[in-house]
Coordinates of C-alpha atoms (C1' of nucleotides) in Angstrom, one line a residue:
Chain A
X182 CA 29.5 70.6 90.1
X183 CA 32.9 72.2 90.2
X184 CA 30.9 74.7 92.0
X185 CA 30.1 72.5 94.9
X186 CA 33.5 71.8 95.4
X187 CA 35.1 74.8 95.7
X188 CA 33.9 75.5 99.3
X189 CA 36.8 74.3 101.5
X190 CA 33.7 73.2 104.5
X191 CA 31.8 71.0 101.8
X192 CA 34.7 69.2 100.4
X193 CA 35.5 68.2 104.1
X194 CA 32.2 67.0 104.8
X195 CA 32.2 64.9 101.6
X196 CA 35.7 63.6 103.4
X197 CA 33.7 62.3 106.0
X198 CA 30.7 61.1 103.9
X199 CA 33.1 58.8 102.2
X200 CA 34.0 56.8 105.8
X201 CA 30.1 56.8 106.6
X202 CA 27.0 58.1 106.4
X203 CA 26.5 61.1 108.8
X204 CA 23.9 63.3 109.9
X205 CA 23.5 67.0 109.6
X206 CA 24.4 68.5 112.8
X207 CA 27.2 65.5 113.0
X208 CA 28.6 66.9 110.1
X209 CA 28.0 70.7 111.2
X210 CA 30.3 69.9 114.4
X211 CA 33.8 70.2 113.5
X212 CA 33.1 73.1 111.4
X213 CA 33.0 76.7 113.4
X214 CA 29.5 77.6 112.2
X215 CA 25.6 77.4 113.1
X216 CA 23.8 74.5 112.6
X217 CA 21.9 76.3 109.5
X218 CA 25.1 77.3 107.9
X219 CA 26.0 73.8 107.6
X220 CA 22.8 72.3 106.6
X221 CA 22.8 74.9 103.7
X222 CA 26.2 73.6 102.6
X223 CA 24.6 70.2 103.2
X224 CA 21.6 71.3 100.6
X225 CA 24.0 72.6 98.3
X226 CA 26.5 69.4 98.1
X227 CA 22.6 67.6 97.9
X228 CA 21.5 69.9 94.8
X229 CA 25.0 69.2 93.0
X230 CA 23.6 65.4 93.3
X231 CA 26.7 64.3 95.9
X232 CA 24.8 63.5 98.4
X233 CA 21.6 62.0 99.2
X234 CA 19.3 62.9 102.0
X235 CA 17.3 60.6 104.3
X236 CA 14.5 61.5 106.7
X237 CA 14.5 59.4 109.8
X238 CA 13.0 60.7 112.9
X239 CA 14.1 64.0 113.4
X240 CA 17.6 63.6 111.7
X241 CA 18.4 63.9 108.0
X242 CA 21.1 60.9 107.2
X243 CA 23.3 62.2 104.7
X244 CA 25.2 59.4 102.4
X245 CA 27.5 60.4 100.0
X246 CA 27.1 59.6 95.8
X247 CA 30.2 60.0 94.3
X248 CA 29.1 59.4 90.8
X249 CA 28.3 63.2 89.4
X250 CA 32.2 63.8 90.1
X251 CA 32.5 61.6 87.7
X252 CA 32.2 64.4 85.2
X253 CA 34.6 66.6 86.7
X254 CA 37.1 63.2 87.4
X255 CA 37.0 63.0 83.0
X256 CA 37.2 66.7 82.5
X257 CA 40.4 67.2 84.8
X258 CA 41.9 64.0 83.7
X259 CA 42.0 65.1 80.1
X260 CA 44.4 67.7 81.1
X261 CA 45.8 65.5 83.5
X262 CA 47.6 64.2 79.9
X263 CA 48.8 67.1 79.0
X264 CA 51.2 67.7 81.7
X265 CA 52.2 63.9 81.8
X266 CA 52.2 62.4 78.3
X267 CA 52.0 66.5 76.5
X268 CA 51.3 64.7 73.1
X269 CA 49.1 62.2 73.6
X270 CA 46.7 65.2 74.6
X271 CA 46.3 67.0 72.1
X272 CA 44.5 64.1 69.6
X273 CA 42.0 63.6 73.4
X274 CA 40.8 67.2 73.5
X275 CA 39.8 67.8 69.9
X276 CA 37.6 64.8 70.6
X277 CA 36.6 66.8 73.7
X278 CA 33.4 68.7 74.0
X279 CA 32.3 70.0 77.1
X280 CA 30.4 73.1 76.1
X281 CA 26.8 71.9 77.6
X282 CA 27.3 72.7 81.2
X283 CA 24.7 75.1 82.9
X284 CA 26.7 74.1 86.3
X285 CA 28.7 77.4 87.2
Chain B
X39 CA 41.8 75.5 92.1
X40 CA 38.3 73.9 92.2
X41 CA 36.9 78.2 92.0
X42 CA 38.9 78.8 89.0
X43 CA 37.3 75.8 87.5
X44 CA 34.1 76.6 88.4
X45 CA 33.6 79.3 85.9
X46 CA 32.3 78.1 81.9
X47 CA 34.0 80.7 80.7
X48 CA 37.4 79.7 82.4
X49 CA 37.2 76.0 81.4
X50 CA 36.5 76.9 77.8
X51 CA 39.5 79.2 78.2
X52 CA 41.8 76.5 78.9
X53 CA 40.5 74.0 76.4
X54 CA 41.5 76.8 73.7
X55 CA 44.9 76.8 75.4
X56 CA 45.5 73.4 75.8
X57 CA 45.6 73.7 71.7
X58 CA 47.7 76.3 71.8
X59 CA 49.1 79.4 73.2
X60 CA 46.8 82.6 72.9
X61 CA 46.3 85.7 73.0
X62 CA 43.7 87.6 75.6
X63 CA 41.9 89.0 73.1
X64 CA 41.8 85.8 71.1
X65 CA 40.5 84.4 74.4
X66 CA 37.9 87.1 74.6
X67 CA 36.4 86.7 71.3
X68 CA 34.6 83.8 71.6
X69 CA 32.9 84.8 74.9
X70 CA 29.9 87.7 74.7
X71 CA 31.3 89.8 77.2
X72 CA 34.1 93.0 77.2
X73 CA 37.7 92.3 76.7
X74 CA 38.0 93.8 80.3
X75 CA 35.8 91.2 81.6
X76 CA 37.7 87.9 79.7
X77 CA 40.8 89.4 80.9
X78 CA 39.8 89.4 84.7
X79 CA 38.9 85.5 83.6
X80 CA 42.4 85.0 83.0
X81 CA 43.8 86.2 85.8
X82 CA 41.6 84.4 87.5
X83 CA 43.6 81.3 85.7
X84 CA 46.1 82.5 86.1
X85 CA 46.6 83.6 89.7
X86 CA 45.2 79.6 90.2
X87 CA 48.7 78.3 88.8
X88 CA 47.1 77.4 85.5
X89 CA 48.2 80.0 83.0
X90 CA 51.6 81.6 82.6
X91 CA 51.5 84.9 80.5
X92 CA 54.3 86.3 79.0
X93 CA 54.0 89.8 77.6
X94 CA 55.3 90.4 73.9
X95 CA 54.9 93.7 72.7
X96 CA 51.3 94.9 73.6
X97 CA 50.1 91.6 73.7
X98 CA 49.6 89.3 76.2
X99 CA 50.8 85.4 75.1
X100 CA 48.6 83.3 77.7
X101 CA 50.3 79.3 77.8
X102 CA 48.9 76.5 80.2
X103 CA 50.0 75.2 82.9
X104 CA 48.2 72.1 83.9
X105 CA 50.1 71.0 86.6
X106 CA 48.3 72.6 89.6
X107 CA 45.2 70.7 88.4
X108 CA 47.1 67.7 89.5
X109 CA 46.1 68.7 92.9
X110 CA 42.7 68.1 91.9
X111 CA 42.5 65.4 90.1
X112 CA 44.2 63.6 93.3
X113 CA 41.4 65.0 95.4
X114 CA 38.8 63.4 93.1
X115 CA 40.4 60.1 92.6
X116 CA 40.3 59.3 96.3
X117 CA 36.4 59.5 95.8
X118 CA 36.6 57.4 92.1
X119 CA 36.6 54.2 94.0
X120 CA 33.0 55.2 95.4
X121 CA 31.2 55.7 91.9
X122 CA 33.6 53.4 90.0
X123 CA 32.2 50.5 92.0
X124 CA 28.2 51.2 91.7
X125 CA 29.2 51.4 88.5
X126 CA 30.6 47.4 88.4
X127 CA 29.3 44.6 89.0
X128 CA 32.2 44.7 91.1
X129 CA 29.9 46.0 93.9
X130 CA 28.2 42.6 94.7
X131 CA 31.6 41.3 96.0
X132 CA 32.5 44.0 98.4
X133 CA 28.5 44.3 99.5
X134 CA 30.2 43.3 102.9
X135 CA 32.3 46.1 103.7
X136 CA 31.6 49.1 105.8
X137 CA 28.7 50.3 103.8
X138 CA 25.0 48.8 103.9
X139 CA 21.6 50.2 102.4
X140 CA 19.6 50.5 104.6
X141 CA 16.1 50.7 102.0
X142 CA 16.0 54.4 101.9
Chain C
dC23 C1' 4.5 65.6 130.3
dA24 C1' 8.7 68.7 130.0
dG25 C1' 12.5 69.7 127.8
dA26 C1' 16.2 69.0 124.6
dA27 C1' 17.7 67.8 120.0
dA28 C1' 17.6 68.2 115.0
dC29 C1' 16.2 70.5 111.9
dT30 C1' 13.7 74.2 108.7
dC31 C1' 12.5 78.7 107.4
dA32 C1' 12.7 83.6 106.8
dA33 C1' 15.0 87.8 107.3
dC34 C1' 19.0 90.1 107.3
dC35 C1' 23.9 91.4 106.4
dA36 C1' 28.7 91.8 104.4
dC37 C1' 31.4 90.5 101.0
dC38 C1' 32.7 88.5 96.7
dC39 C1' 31.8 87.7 91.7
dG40 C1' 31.0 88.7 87.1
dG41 C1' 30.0 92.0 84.3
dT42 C1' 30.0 96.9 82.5
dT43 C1' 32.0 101.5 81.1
dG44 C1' 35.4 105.1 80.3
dA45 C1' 40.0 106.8 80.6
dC46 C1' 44.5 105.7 79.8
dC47 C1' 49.0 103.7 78.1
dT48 C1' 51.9 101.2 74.9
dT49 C1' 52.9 99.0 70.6
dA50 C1' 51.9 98.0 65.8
dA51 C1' 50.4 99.3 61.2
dC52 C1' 49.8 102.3 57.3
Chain D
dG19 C1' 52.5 110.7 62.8
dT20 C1' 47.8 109.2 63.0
dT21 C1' 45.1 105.6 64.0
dA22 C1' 44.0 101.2 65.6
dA23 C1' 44.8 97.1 68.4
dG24 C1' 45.8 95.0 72.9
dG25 C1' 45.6 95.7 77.5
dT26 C1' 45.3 97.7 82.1
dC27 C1' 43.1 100.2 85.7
dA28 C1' 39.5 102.1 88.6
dA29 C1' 34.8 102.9 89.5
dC30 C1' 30.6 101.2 89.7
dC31 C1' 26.6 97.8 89.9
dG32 C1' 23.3 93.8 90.6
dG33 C1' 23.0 89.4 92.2
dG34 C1' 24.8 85.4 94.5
dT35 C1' 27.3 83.3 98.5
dG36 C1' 28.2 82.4 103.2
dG37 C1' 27.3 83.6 107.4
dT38 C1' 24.2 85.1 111.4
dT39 C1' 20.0 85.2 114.5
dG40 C1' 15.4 84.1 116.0
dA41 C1' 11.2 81.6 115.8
dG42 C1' 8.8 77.5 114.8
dT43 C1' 8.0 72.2 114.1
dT44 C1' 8.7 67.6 115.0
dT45 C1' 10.7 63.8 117.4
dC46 C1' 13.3 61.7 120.9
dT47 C1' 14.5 61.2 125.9
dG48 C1' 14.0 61.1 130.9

DNA sequence: CAGAAACTCAACCACCCGGTTGACCTTAAC
DNA sequence: GTTAAGGTCAACCGGGTGGTTGAGTTTCTG
């Protein structure tokens, strides 16, 4: 999850996921790269469960699904409270467990 | 930011600190790896913005420092509108707006 | 039908990442 | 004053990542 994020290319494309759905090579183009670079990036965001791949004709439509950041949205906020409320934070992460993760 | 989070070991890291201040080795322990290899870890952290060390005698005092995470979390809320409302029964009353399923 | 577009797939490559070990230094403890 | 603890540092290593190219397949277009 966090993973998927961290490449600078695949957060951009998720950028313009969230607008519309897009197709591969549509979302290869702004990036300086091949066309199989991108799709891999594509397949990676896909395998993180972000997006969603369509076959139609000879293009793959690519549509964004926001909900597996979910996860990281609850992890981050949790600290989130400790820089803005400092006390409030530490009651929320004893309650916290997020040891199950085989994401990397 | 989204790379230093990407790592178990690193998350875990900063759920101990968000308890409280630590040592590196006290870091390490809980991890199965070399004291070398948890430090790295931390430096990973902490060349993120998200741990401050301050040496005292021969031991290094790691503290948090949530606040780059803010960057983050900003990042991901601009996408929490998209999961939030397939979530809700919310979504029936903006079915009209720029997104339509097109049955897979 | 010919040719281009949109991909996939496999091979290859350079670099980074996460881990190790061993040598070393400084500080604390007895 | 030894010895142990806490770390750093450099070297090394295997596997993953991010990119390329080239060839092949399917579908659209003129």
């Amino acid at each position: 999850m966090f993973r998927a994020l961290a490449h600078p290319a695949r957060r951009q494309m998720l950028r313009t996921l969230a607008r519309e759905p897009t197709s591969i090579s549509d979302l290869a183009r702004p990036h300086r790269m091949s066309l199989a670079a991108a799709a891999k990036h594509v397949h990676v965001l896909e395998s993180a469960g972000l997006v969603r791949l369509t076959l139609s004709g000879r293009t793959r439509m690519c549509r964004i699904d926001a909900e597996p950041l979910s996860e990281a949205y609850e992890w981050i906020r949790t600290y989130e409270r400790l820089w803005s409320r400092r006390l409030d934070a530490l009651e929320a992460l004893f309650a916290n467990d997020d040891d199950e993760e085989e994401d990397s």
